[in-house]
N, C-alpha and C. Protein backbone atom coordinates (compact mmCIF):
# COMPACT_ATOMS: atom_id res chain seq x y z
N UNK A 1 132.37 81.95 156.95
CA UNK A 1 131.86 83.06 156.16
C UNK A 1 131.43 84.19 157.08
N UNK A 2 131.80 85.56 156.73
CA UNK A 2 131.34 86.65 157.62
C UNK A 2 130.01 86.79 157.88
N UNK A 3 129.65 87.20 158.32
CA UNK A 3 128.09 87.71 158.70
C UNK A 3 128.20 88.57 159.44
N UNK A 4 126.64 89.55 159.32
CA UNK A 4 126.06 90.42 160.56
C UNK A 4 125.35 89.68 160.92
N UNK A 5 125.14 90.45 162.15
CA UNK A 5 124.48 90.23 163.42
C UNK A 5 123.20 91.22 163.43
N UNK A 6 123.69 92.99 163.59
CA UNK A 6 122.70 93.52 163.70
C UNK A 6 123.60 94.74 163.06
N UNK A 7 122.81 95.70 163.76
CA UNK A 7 123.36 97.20 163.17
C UNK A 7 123.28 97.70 164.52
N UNK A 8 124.18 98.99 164.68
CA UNK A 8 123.58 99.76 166.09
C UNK A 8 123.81 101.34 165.70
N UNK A 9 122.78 101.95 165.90
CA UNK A 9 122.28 103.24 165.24
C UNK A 9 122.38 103.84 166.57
N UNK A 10 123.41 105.19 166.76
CA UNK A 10 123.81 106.24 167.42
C UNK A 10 123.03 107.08 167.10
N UNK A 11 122.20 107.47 168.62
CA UNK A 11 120.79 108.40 168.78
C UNK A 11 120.64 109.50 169.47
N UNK A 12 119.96 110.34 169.38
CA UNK A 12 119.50 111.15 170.61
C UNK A 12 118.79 111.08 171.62
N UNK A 13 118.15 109.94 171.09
CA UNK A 13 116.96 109.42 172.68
C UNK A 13 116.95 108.04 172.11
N UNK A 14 117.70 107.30 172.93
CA UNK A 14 117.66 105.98 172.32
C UNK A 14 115.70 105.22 173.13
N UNK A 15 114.81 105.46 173.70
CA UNK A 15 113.84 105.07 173.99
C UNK A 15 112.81 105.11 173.03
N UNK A 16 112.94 106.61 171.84
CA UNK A 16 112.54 106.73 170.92
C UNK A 16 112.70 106.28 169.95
N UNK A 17 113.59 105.83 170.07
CA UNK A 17 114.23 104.95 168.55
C UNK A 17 113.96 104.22 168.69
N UNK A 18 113.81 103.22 170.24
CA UNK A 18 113.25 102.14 170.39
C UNK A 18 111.85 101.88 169.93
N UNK A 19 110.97 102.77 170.20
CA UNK A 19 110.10 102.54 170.15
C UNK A 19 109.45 102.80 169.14
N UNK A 20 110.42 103.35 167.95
CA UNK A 20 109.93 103.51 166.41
C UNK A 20 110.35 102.11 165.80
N UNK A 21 111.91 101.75 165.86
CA UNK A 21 112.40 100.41 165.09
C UNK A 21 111.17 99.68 165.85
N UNK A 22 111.15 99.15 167.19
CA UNK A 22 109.85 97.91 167.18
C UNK A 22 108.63 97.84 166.97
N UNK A 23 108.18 99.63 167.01
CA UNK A 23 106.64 99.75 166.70
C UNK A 23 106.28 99.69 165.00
N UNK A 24 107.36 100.45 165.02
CA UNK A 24 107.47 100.81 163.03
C UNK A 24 107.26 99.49 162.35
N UNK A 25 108.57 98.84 162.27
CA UNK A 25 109.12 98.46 162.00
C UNK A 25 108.92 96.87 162.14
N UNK A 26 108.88 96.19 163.70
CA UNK A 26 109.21 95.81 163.93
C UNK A 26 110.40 94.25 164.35
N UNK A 27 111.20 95.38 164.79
CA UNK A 27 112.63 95.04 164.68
C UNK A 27 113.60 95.18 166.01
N UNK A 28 113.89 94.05 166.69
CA UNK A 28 114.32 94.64 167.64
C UNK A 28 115.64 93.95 167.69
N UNK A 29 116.45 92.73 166.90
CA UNK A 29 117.21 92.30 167.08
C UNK A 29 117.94 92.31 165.98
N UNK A 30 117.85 92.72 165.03
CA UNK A 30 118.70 93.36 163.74
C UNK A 30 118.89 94.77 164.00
N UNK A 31 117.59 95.54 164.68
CA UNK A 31 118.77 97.31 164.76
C UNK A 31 118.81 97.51 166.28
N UNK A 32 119.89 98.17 166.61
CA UNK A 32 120.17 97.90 168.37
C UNK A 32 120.05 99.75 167.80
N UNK A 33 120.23 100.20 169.32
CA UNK A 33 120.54 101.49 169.64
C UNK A 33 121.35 101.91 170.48
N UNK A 34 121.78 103.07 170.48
CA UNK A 34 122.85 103.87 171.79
C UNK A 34 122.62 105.34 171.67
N UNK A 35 123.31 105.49 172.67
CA UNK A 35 123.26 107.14 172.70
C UNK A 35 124.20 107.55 172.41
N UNK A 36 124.15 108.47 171.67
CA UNK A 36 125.56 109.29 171.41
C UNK A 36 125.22 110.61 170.90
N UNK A 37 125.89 111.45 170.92
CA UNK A 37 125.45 113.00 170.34
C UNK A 37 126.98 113.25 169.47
N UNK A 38 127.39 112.55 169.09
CA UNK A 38 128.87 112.37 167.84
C UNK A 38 128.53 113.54 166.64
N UNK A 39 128.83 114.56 166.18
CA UNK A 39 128.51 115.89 165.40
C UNK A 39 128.14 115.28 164.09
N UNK A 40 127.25 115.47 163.50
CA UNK A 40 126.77 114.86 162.16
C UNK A 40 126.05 115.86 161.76
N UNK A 41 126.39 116.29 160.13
CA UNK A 41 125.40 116.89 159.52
C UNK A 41 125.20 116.43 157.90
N UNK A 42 124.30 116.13 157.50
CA UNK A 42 123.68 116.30 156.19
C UNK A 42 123.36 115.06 156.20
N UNK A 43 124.12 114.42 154.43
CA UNK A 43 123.80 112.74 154.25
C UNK A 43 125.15 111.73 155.36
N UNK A 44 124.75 111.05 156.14
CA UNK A 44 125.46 110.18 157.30
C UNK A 44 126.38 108.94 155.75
N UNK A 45 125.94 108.85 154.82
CA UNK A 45 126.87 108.12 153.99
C UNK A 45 125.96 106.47 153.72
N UNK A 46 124.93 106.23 154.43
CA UNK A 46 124.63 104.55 154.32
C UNK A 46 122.92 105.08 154.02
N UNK A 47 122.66 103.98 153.86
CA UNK A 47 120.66 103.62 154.12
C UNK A 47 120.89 102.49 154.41
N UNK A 48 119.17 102.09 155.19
CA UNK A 48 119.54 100.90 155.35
C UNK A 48 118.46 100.46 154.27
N UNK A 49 117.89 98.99 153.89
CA UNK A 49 116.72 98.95 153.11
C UNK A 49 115.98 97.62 153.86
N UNK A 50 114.64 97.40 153.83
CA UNK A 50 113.97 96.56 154.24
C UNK A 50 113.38 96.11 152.79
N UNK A 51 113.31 94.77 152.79
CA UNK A 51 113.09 93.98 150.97
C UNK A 51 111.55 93.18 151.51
N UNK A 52 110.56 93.43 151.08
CA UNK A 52 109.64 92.65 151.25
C UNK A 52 108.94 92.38 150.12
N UNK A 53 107.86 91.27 149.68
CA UNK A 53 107.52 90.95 148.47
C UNK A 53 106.48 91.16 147.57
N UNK A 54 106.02 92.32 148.13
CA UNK A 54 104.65 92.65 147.40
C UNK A 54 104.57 94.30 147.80
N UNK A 55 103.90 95.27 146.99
CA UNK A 55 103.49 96.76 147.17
C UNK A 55 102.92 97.02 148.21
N UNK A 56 101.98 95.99 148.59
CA UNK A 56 101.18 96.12 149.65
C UNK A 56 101.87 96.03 150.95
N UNK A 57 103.10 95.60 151.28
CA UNK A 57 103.74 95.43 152.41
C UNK A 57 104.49 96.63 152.29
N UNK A 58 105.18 97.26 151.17
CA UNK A 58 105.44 98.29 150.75
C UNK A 58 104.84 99.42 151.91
N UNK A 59 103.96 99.73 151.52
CA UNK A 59 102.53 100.61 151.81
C UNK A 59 102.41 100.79 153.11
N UNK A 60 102.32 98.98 153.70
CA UNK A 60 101.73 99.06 155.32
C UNK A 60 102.88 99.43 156.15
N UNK A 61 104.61 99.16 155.34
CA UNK A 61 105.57 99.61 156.73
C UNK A 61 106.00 101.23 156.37
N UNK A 62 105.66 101.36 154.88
CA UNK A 62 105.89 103.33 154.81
C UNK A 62 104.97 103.73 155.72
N UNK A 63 103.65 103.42 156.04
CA UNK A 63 102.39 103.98 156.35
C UNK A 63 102.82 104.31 158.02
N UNK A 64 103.24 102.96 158.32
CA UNK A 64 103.69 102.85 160.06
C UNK A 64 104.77 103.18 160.54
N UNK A 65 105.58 103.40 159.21
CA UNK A 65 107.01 104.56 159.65
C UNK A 65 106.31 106.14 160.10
N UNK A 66 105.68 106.75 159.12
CA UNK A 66 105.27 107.68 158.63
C UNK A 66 104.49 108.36 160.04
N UNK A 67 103.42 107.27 160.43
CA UNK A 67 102.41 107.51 161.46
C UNK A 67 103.97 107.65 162.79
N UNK A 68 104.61 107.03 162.98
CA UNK A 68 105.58 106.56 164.00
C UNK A 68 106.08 108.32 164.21
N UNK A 69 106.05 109.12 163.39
CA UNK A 69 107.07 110.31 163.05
C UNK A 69 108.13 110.09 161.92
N UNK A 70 108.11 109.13 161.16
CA UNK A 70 109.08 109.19 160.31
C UNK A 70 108.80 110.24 158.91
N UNK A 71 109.46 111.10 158.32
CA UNK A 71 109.61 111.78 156.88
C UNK A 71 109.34 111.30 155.71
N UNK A 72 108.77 111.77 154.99
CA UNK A 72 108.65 110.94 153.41
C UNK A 72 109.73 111.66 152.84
N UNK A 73 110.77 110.78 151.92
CA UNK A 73 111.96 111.78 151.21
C UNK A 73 111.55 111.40 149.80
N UNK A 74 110.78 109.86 149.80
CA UNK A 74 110.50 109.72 148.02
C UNK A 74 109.05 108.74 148.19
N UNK A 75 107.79 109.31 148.04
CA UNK A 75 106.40 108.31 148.20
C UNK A 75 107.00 106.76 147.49
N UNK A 76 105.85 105.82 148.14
CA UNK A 76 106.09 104.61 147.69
C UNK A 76 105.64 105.22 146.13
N UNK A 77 105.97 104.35 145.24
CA UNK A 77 105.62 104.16 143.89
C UNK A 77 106.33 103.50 142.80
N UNK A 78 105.49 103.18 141.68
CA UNK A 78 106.28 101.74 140.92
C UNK A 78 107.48 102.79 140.09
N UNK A 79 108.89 101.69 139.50
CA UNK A 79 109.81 102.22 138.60
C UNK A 79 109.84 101.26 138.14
N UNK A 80 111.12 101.30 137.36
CA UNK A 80 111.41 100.12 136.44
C UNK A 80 111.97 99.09 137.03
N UNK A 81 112.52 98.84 137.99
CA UNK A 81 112.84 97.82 139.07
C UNK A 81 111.62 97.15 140.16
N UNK A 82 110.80 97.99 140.08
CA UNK A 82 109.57 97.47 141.40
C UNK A 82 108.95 98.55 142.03
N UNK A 83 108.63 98.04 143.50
CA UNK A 83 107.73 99.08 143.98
C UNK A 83 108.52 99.39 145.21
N UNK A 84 108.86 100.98 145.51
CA UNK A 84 109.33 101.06 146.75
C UNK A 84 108.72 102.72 146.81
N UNK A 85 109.66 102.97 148.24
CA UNK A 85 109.88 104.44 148.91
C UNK A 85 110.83 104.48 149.61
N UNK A 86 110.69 105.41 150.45
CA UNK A 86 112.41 106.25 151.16
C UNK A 86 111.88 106.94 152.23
N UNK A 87 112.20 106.48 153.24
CA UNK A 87 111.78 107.87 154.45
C UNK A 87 112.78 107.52 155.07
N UNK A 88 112.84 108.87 156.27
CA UNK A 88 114.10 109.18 157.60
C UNK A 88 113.28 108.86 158.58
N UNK A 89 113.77 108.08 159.73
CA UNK A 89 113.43 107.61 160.82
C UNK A 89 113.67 109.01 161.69
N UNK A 90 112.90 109.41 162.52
CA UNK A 90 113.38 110.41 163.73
C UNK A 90 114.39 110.49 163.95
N UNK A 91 115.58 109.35 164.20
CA UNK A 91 116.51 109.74 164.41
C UNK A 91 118.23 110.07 163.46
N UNK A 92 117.05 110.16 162.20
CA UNK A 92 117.66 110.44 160.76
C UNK A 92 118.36 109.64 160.04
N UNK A 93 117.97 108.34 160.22
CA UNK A 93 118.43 106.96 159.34
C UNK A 93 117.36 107.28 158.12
N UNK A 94 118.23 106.91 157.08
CA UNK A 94 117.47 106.88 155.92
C UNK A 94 117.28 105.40 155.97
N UNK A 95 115.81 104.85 155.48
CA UNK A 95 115.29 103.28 155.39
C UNK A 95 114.86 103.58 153.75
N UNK A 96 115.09 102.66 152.68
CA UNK A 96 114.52 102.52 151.78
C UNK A 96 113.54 101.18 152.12
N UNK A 97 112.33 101.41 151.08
CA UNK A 97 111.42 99.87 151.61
C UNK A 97 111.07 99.45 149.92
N UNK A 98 111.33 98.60 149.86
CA UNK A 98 111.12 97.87 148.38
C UNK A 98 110.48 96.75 148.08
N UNK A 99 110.05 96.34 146.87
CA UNK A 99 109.75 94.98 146.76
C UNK A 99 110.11 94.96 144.96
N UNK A 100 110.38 93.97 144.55
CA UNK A 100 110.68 93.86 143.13
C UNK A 100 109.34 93.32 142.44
N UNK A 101 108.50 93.76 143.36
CA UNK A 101 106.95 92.82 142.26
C UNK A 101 106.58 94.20 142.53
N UNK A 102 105.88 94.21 141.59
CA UNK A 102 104.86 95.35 140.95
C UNK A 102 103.55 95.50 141.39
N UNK A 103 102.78 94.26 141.74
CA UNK A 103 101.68 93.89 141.86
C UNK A 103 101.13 92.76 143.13
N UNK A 104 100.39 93.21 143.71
CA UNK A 104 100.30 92.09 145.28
C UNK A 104 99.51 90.72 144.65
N UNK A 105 99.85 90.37 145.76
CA UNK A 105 99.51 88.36 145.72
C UNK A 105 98.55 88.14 146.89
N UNK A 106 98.46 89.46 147.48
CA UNK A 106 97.58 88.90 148.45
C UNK A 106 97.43 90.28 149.62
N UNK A 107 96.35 90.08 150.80
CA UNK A 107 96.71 91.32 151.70
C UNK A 107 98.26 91.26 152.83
N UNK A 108 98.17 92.53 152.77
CA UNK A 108 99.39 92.96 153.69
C UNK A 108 100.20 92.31 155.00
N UNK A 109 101.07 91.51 155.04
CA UNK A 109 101.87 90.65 155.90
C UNK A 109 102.96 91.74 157.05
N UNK A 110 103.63 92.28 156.33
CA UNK A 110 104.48 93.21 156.98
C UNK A 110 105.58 92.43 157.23
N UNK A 111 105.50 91.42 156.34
CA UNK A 111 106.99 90.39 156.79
C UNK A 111 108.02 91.40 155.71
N UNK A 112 109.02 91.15 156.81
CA UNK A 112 110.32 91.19 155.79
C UNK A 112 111.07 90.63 155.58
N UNK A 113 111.52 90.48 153.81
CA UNK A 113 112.63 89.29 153.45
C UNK A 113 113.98 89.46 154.03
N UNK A 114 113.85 90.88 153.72
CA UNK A 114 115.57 91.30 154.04
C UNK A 114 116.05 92.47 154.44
N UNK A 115 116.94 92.59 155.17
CA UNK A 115 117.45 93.67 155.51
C UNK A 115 119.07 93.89 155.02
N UNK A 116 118.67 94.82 154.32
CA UNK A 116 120.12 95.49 153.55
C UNK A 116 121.10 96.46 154.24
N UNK A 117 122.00 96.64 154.55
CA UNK A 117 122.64 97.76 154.87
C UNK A 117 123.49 98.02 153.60
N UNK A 118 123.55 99.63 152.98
CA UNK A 118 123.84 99.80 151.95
C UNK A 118 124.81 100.96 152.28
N UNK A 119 126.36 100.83 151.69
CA UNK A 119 127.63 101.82 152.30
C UNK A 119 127.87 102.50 150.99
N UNK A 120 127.48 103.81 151.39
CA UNK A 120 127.93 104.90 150.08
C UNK A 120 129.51 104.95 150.00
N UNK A 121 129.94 104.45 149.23
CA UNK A 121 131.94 104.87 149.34
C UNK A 121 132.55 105.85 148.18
N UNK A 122 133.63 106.28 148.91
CA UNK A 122 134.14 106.87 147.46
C UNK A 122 135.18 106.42 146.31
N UNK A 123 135.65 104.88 146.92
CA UNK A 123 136.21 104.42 145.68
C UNK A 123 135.69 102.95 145.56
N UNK A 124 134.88 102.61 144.60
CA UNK A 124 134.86 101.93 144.79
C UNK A 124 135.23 100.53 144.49
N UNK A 125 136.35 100.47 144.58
CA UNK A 125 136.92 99.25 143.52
C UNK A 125 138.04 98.94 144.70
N UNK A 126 138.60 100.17 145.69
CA UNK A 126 139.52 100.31 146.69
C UNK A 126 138.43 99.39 147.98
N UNK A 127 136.87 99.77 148.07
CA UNK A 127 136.12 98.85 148.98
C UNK A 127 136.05 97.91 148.78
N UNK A 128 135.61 97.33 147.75
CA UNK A 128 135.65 95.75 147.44
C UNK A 128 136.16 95.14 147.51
N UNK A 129 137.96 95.72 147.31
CA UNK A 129 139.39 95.05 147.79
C UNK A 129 139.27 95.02 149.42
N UNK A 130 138.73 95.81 150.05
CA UNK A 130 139.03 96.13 151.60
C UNK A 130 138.11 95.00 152.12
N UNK A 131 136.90 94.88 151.35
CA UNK A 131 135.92 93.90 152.25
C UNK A 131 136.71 92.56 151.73
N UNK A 132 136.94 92.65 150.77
CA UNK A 132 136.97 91.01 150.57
C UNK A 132 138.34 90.29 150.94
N UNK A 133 139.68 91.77 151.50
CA UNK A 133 141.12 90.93 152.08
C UNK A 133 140.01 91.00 153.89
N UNK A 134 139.17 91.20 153.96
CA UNK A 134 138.90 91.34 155.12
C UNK A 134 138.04 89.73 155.26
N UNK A 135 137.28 89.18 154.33
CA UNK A 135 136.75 87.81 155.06
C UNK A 135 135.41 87.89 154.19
N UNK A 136 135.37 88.91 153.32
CA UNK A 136 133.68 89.07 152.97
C UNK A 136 133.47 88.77 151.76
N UNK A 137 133.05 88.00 151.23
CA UNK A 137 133.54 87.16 149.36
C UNK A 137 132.05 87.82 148.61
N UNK A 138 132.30 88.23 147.38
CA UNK A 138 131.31 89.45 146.39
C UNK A 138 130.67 88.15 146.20
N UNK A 139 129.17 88.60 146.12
CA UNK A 139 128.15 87.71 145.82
C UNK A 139 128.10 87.99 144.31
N UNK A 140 127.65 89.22 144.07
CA UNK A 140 127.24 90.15 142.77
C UNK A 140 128.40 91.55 142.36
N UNK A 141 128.71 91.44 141.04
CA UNK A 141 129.31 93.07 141.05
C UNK A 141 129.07 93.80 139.67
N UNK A 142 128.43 94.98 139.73
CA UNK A 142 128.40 95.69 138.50
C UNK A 142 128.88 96.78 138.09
N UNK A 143 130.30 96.06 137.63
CA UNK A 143 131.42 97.39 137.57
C UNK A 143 131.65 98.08 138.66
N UNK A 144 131.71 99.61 138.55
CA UNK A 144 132.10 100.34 139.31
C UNK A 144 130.81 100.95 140.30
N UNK A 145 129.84 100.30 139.78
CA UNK A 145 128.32 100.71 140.33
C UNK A 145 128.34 100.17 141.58
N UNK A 146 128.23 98.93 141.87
CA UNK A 146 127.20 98.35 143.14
C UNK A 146 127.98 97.13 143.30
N UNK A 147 128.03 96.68 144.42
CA UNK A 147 128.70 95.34 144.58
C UNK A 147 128.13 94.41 145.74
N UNK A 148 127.57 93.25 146.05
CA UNK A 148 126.62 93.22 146.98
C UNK A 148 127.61 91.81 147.11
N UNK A 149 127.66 91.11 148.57
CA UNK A 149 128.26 90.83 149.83
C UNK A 149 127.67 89.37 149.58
N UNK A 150 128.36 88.41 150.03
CA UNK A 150 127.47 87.59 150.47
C UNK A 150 128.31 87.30 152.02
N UNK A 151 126.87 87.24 152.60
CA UNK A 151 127.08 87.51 154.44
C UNK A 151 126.40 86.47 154.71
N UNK A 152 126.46 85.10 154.21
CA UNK A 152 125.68 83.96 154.50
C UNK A 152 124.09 84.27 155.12
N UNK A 153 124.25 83.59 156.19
CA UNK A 153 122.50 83.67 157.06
C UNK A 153 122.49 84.87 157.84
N UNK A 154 123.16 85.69 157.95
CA UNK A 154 123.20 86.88 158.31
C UNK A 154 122.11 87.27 158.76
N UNK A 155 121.69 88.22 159.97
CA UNK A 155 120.14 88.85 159.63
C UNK A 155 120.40 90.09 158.76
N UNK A 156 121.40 91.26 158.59
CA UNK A 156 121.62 92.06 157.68
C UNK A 156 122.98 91.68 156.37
N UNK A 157 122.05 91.83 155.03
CA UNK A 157 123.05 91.81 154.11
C UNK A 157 123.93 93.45 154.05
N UNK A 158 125.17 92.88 152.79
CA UNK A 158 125.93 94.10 152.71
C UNK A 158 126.09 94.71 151.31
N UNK A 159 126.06 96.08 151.15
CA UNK A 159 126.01 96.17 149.73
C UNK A 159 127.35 97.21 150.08
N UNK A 160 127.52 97.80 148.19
CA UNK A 160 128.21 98.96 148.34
C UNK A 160 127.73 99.88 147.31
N UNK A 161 127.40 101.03 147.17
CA UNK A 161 127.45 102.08 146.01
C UNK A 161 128.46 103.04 145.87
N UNK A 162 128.09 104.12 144.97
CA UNK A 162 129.13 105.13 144.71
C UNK A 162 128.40 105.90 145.64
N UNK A 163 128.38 106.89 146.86
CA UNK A 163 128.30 107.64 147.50
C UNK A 163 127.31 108.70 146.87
N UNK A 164 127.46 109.22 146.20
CA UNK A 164 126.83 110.38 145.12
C UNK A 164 126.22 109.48 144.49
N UNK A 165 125.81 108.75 143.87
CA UNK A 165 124.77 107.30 143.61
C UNK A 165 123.59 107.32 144.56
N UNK A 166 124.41 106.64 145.53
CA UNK A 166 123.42 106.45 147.09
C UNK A 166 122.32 107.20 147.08
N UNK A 167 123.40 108.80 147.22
CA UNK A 167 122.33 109.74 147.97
C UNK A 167 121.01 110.49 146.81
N UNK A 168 121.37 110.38 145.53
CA UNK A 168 120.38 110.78 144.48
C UNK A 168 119.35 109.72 144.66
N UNK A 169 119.62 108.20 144.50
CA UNK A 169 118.58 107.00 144.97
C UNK A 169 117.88 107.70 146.00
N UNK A 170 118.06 108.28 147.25
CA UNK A 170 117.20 108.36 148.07
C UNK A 170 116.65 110.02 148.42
N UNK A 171 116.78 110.60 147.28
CA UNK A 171 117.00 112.00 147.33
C UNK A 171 116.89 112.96 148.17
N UNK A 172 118.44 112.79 148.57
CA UNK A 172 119.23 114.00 149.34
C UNK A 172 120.73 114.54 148.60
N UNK A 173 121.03 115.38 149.31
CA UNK A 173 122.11 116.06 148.66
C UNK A 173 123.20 114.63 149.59
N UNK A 174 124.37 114.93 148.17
CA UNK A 174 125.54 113.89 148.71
C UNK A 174 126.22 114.93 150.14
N UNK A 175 126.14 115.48 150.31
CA UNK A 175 126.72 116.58 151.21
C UNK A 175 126.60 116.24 152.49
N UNK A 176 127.63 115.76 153.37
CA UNK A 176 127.49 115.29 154.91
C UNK A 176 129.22 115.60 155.30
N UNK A 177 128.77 115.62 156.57
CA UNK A 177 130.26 115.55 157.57
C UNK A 177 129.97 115.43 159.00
N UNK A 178 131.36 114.48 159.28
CA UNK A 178 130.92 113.92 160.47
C UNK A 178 130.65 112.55 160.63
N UNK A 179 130.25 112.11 161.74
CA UNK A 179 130.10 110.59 162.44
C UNK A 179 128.76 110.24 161.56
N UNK A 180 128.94 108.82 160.93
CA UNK A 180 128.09 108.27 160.37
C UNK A 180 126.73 107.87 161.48
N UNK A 181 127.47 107.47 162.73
CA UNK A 181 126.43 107.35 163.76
C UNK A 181 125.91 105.58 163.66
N UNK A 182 127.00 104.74 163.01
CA UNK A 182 126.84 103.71 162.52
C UNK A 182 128.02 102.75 162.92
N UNK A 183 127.32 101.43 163.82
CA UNK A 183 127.87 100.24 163.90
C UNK A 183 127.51 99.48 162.95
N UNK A 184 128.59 98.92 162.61
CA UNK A 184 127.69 97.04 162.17
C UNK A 184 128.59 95.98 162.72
N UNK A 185 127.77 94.78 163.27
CA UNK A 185 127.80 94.14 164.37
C UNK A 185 128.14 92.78 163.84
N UNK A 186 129.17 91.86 163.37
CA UNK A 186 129.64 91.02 162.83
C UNK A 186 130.73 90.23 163.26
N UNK A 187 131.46 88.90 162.23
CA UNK A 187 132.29 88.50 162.95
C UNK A 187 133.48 88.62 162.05
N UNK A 188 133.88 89.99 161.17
CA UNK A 188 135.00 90.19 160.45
C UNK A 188 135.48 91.09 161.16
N UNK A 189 134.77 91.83 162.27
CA UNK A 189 135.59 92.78 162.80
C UNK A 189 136.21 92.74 164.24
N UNK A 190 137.07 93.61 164.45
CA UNK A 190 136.98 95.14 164.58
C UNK A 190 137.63 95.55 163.86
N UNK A 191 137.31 96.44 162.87
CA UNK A 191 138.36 96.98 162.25
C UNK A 191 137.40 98.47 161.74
N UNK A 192 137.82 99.47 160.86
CA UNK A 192 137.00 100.65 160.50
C UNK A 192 137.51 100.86 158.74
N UNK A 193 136.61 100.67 157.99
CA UNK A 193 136.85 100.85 156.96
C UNK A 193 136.99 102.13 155.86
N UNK A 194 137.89 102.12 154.82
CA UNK A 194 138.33 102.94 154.15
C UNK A 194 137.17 104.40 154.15
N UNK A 195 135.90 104.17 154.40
CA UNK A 195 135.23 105.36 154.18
C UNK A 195 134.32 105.82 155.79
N UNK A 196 135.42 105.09 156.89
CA UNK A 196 135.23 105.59 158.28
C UNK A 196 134.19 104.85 158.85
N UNK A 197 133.32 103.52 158.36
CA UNK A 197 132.09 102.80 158.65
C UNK A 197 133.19 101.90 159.77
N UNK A 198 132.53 101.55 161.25
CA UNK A 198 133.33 100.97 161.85
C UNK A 198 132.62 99.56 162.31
N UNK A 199 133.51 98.41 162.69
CA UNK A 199 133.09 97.16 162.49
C UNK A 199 133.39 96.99 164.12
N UNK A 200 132.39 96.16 164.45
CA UNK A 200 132.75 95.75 165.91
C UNK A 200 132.14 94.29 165.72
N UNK A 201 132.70 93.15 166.87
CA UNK A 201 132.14 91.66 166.81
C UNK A 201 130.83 91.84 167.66
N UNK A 202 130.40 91.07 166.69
CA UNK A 202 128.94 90.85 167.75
C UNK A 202 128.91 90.48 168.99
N UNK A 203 129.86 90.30 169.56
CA UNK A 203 129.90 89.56 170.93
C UNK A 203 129.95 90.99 172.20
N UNK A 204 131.18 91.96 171.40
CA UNK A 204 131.20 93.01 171.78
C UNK A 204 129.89 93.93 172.39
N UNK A 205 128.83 93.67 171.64
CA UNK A 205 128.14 94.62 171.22
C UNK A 205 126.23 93.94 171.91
N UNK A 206 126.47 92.78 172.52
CA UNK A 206 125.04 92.20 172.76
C UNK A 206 124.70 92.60 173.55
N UNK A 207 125.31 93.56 174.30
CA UNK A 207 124.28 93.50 175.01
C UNK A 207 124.36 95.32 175.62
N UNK A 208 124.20 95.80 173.94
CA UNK A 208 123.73 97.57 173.54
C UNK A 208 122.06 97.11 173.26
């Protein structure tokens, strides 16, 4: 069964990034970094999301993004799905942070269940065919909406949305061009998929 490994996020100061993913975050072996200055402007096409189980964990990793230098693009707060928010990391990764409970169980852990990587595409019925002749079997699918991966023990899961979907969820304009600025680090690849997201083996990549 496929799996990730990690992610590797193309930076401008990869020391800074370092020291937001492990201070923020901390995370040092699910998001790698590099340098690259690859031309990017607007929405990069992905988020990533961190899933933890209560508001209150919610709270404490927006709070320590936030303090880190990270952007607020949507405050934590409850919807009809749970409790989350949305901020840009310094080096302009969008992170959504969520939890599907409404209400805490207890004080603030900062554990996280999960880490999502979520691929805005533009067809999406043409991706789902691409991941799954590729090695990656649909866990979940809802229609033409969302289709989510199963990547076994993975440390990052895989989703997919409609692109213009994506970027209203985390509100920005769908409007980007250019290098996503995005590895993901697995054992279905190398290959680069229909909406330019490129796959490298983890083996490749251990030691970014």
């Amino acid at each position: 069964m496929t799996s990730i490994e990690s992610v590797t996020l193309e930076v401008d100061d990869p020391a800074a990034a370092r020291r937001f993913y492990s201070g923020g975050f901390g995370l040092d072996r699910q998001v790698r970094v590099r340098a690259a200055d690859a031309p990017t402007t607007g929405f990069r096409g992905f988020t990533l999301s961190l899933v933890v189980s209560q508001p209150a964990d919610v709270n404490a990793l927006v709070d320590a993004a936030v303090e880190a230098g990270a952007a607020t693009l949507k405050p934590a707060a409850k919807s009809l799905w749970g409790y989350g928010g949305v901020v840009r990391a310094p080096d302009g990764t969008i992170w959504q942070i969520a939890s599907s409970s409404k209400k805490d169980t207890g004080p603030a852990t900062r554990r996280i269940d999960e880490i999502v990587l979520l691929l805005g595409v533009a067809d999406m019925a043409g991706s789902k065919r691409f991941y799954v002749e590729h090695g990656v079997p649909v866990a979940k699918s809802f229609g033409g909406k969302y289709v989510e991966f199963d990547t076994g023990s993975g440390a990052v899961k895989l989703a997919l949305y409609k692109r213009r979907g994506l970027a209203k969820l985390v509100g920005v304009s769908p409007d980007g061009t250019g290098s996503h600025r995005l590895t993901v680090n697995g054992d279905a690849g190398p290959f680069t998929d229909p909406d330019g997201f490129a796959w490298a083996t983890a083996s490749e990549t251990a030691s970014v």
